[in-house]
CSV table of C-alpha atoms in Angstrom, one decimal:
chain,number,residue,atom,x,y,z
A,458,UNK,CA,88.5,98.2,45.3
A,459,UNK,CA,86.6,95.2,46.6
A,460,UNK,CA,84.2,93.5,44.2
A,461,UNK,CA,80.5,93.8,44.8
A,462,UNK,CA,79.2,90.3,45.7
A,463,UNK,CA,75.7,88.9,45.3
A,464,UNK,CA,74.3,85.6,46.5
A,465,UNK,CA,71.5,84.2,44.5
A,466,UNK,CA,69.2,81.2,44.9
A,467,UNK,CA,65.7,80.6,43.6
A,468,UNK,CA,64.7,79.7,47.1
A,469,UNK,CA,67.2,79.9,50.1
A,470,UNK,CA,65.8,76.7,51.6
A,471,UNK,CA,67.5,73.4,52.3
A,472,UNK,CA,67.7,71.1,49.4
A,473,UNK,CA,66.0,73.6,47.0
A,474,UNK,CA,68.0,75.4,44.4
A,475,UNK,CA,71.8,75.8,44.2
A,476,UNK,CA,73.4,78.7,46.0
A,477,UNK,CA,75.3,80.9,43.5
A,478,UNK,CA,77.8,83.6,44.3
A,479,UNK,CA,78.5,86.2,41.6
A,480,UNK,CA,80.5,89.3,41.1
A,481,UNK,CA,77.9,92.1,40.6
A,482,UNK,CA,80.3,95.0,40.6
A,483,UNK,CA,83.8,94.1,39.3
A,484,UNK,CA,86.9,95.3,41.0
A,485,UNK,CA,89.1,98.0,39.3
A,486,UNK,CA,92.8,97.5,38.7
A,487,UNK,CA,94.9,100.6,38.8
A,488,UNK,CA,97.1,99.3,36.0
A,489,UNK,CA,94.2,98.2,33.9
A,490,UNK,CA,95.2,94.6,34.1
A,491,UNK,CA,92.5,91.9,33.6
A,492,UNK,CA,91.3,90.4,36.8
A,493,UNK,CA,90.6,86.8,37.8
A,494,UNK,CA,88.4,86.0,40.8
A,495,UNK,CA,88.9,83.3,43.4
A,496,UNK,CA,85.8,82.1,45.3
A,497,UNK,CA,85.9,80.6,48.7
A,498,UNK,CA,83.0,79.5,50.9
A,499,UNK,CA,82.4,78.9,54.6
A,500,UNK,CA,79.3,77.5,56.3
A,501,UNK,CA,78.8,78.6,59.9
A,502,UNK,CA,82.5,79.7,60.1
A,503,UNK,CA,83.8,76.4,58.8
A,504,UNK,CA,85.6,76.2,55.4
A,505,UNK,CA,83.6,74.5,52.6
A,506,UNK,CA,85.6,73.1,49.7
A,507,UNK,CA,83.0,71.1,47.6
A,508,UNK,CA,81.7,74.1,45.6
A,509,UNK,CA,81.0,73.5,41.9
A,510,UNK,CA,81.2,75.8,38.9
A,511,UNK,CA,78.4,77.7,37.2
A,512,UNK,CA,80.2,80.5,35.5
A,513,UNK,CA,83.5,80.7,37.5
A,514,UNK,CA,85.4,78.0,39.4
A,515,UNK,CA,83.9,77.4,42.8
A,516,UNK,CA,81.0,79.8,42.5
A,517,UNK,CA,78.1,77.4,43.4
A,518,UNK,CA,77.1,75.3,46.4
A,519,UNK,CA,74.8,72.4,45.3
A,520,UNK,CA,71.3,72.4,46.8
A,521,UNK,CA,71.9,69.0,48.5
A,522,UNK,CA,74.6,70.6,50.7
A,523,UNK,CA,72.3,73.3,52.1
A,524,UNK,CA,70.6,72.7,55.4
A,525,UNK,CA,68.3,74.7,57.7
A,526,UNK,CA,69.7,77.6,59.7
A,527,UNK,CA,73.1,77.4,58.2
A,528,UNK,CA,74.8,80.7,57.3
A,529,UNK,CA,76.8,80.6,54.1
A,530,UNK,CA,79.5,83.2,53.3
A,531,UNK,CA,81.1,83.6,49.9
A,532,UNK,CA,84.3,85.5,49.8
A,533,UNK,CA,85.7,86.7,46.4
A,534,UNK,CA,89.3,87.7,45.9
A,535,UNK,CA,90.3,89.6,42.8
A,536,UNK,CA,93.8,89.0,41.4
A,537,UNK,CA,95.6,90.8,38.5
A,538,UNK,CA,98.2,88.1,38.0
A,539,UNK,CA,100.6,89.8,40.4
A,540,UNK,CA,98.8,90.3,43.6
A,541,UNK,CA,95.4,89.9,45.3
A,542,UNK,CA,93.1,92.9,45.6
A,543,UNK,CA,90.6,93.8,48.3
A,544,UNK,CA,88.2,90.9,49.0
A,545,UNK,CA,84.4,91.2,48.9
A,546,UNK,CA,82.0,88.9,50.7
A,547,UNK,CA,78.3,88.2,51.2
A,548,UNK,CA,76.3,85.9,53.5
A,549,UNK,CA,72.9,84.3,53.5
A,550,UNK,CA,71.0,82.1,56.0
A,551,UNK,CA,69.2,79.1,54.7
A,552,UNK,CA,65.5,79.1,55.8
A,553,UNK,CA,63.0,76.4,56.4
A,554,UNK,CA,59.7,76.6,54.6
A,555,UNK,CA,57.0,76.1,57.3
A,556,UNK,CA,54.4,73.4,56.6
A,557,UNK,CA,50.8,74.3,55.8
A,558,UNK,CA,47.4,72.8,56.3
A,559,UNK,CA,45.8,72.6,52.8
A,560,UNK,CA,42.5,71.1,53.9
A,561,UNK,CA,40.8,70.0,57.1
A,562,UNK,CA,37.3,68.4,57.6
A,563,UNK,CA,35.4,66.8,60.4
A,564,UNK,CA,33.3,63.7,60.2
A,565,UNK,CA,30.6,62.6,60.7
A,566,UNK,CA,28.6,65.6,59.5
A,567,UNK,CA,25.6,64.7,61.8
A,568,UNK,CA,27.0,64.3,65.3
A,569,UNK,CA,25.4,62.6,68.2
A,570,UNK,CA,26.4,62.2,71.9
A,571,UNK,CA,27.8,58.7,71.5
A,572,UNK,CA,29.8,59.4,68.2
A,573,UNK,CA,33.5,59.7,67.6
A,574,UNK,CA,34.4,62.9,65.8
A,575,UNK,CA,37.4,62.6,63.4
A,576,UNK,CA,39.5,65.3,61.8
A,577,UNK,CA,40.9,64.6,58.4
A,578,UNK,CA,43.9,66.8,57.5
A,579,UNK,CA,45.9,67.4,54.3
A,580,UNK,CA,49.3,69.1,54.7
A,581,UNK,CA,52.0,70.4,52.4
A,582,UNK,CA,55.7,71.1,53.0
A,583,UNK,CA,57.6,72.8,50.2
A,584,UNK,CA,60.8,71.3,51.5
A,585,UNK,CA,59.5,67.7,51.3
A,586,UNK,CA,59.8,67.2,55.1
A,587,UNK,CA,57.7,64.7,56.9
A,588,UNK,CA,54.9,66.6,58.6
A,589,UNK,CA,53.1,65.6,61.8
A,590,UNK,CA,49.9,67.3,63.0
A,591,UNK,CA,49.0,68.3,66.5
A,592,UNK,CA,45.3,68.2,67.4
A,593,UNK,CA,43.5,70.2,70.1
A,594,UNK,CA,39.8,69.4,70.5
A,595,UNK,CA,37.4,72.0,72.0
A,596,UNK,CA,33.9,71.7,73.4
A,597,UNK,CA,32.1,75.0,74.0
A,598,UNK,CA,35.5,76.9,73.7
A,599,UNK,CA,37.2,74.7,76.4
A,600,UNK,CA,40.0,72.4,75.4
A,601,UNK,CA,38.7,68.9,76.0
A,602,UNK,CA,41.4,66.6,74.4
A,603,UNK,CA,44.6,66.6,72.4
A,604,UNK,CA,47.1,64.5,70.5
A,605,UNK,CA,44.6,62.5,68.4
A,606,UNK,CA,42.8,62.8,65.1
A,607,UNK,CA,39.7,61.5,66.8
A,608,UNK,CA,37.6,62.6,69.8
A,609,UNK,CA,35.0,60.5,71.6
A,610,UNK,CA,31.9,62.4,72.6
A,611,UNK,CA,31.1,60.2,75.6
A,612,UNK,CA,30.9,63.1,78.1
A,613,UNK,CA,29.6,65.7,75.7
A,614,UNK,CA,26.1,67.1,76.1
A,615,UNK,CA,23.6,67.6,73.4
A,616,UNK,CA,23.7,71.1,72.1
A,617,UNK,CA,27.5,71.5,72.7
A,618,UNK,CA,29.6,73.0,70.0
A,619,UNK,CA,32.8,71.1,69.0
A,620,UNK,CA,35.7,72.0,66.8
A,621,UNK,CA,39.4,71.1,66.4
A,622,UNK,CA,42.5,73.2,66.0
A,623,UNK,CA,45.2,71.5,63.9
A,624,UNK,CA,48.8,72.6,63.7
A,625,UNK,CA,51.4,71.2,61.3
A,626,UNK,CA,55.0,70.5,62.4
A,627,UNK,CA,57.9,69.6,60.1
A,628,UNK,CA,60.4,68.8,62.8
A,629,UNK,CA,61.9,72.3,62.6
A,630,UNK,CA,59.0,74.8,62.6
A,631,UNK,CA,55.3,74.8,63.3
A,632,UNK,CA,53.0,76.0,60.5
A,633,UNK,CA,50.0,78.2,61.1
A,634,UNK,CA,47.2,76.6,63.1
A,635,UNK,CA,43.9,76.0,61.3
A,636,UNK,CA,40.5,75.7,62.9
A,637,UNK,CA,37.9,73.2,61.7
A,638,UNK,CA,34.2,74.1,61.1
A,639,UNK,CA,32.0,74.1,64.2
A,640,UNK,CA,29.7,71.1,64.7
A,641,UNK,CA,26.8,70.9,67.1
A,642,UNK,CA,26.1,67.7,69.0
A,643,UNK,CA,22.6,66.4,68.7
A,644,UNK,CA,20.5,64.1,70.9
A,645,UNK,CA,20.6,60.5,69.8
A,646,UNK,CA,17.5,60.1,67.7
């Protein structure tokens, strides 16, 4: 009977937490012989031979070897000293944690028709990836500018409502877009 195999990682994300393969349900040997297990790995169908040991030889893939969108398969073969038994295997795909916007604000707080409105954004990425931010500026619900943290109000009328949509990008995935507060453009005093 094939062993029941489980893959365990604290977080199946690149560079975070080792990937551990364990026998959850042991194989049975008809003769009652003690069994040893051999662990083999492949990543996206290619043999991987640099596994380390946690409880049994070759049962762990170090976190630094994990990368986004890879599919890892652990195959475990029982052996009673005379012959191999039926193998068991399990697979897992390594995920990317998407970046998040943790804070966004606009300045200045009092806005006049000749000002430059600036978005200040704080982001977080659990994987430690470098994050860029995409900006989309809106005036009265119509997109007016993009690709810059600042927006000049040269052609914006008094009484217009401005806001910005910010979207974090970690080079793999976009995070959830966040909208800034609304600001109303006032006449220059």
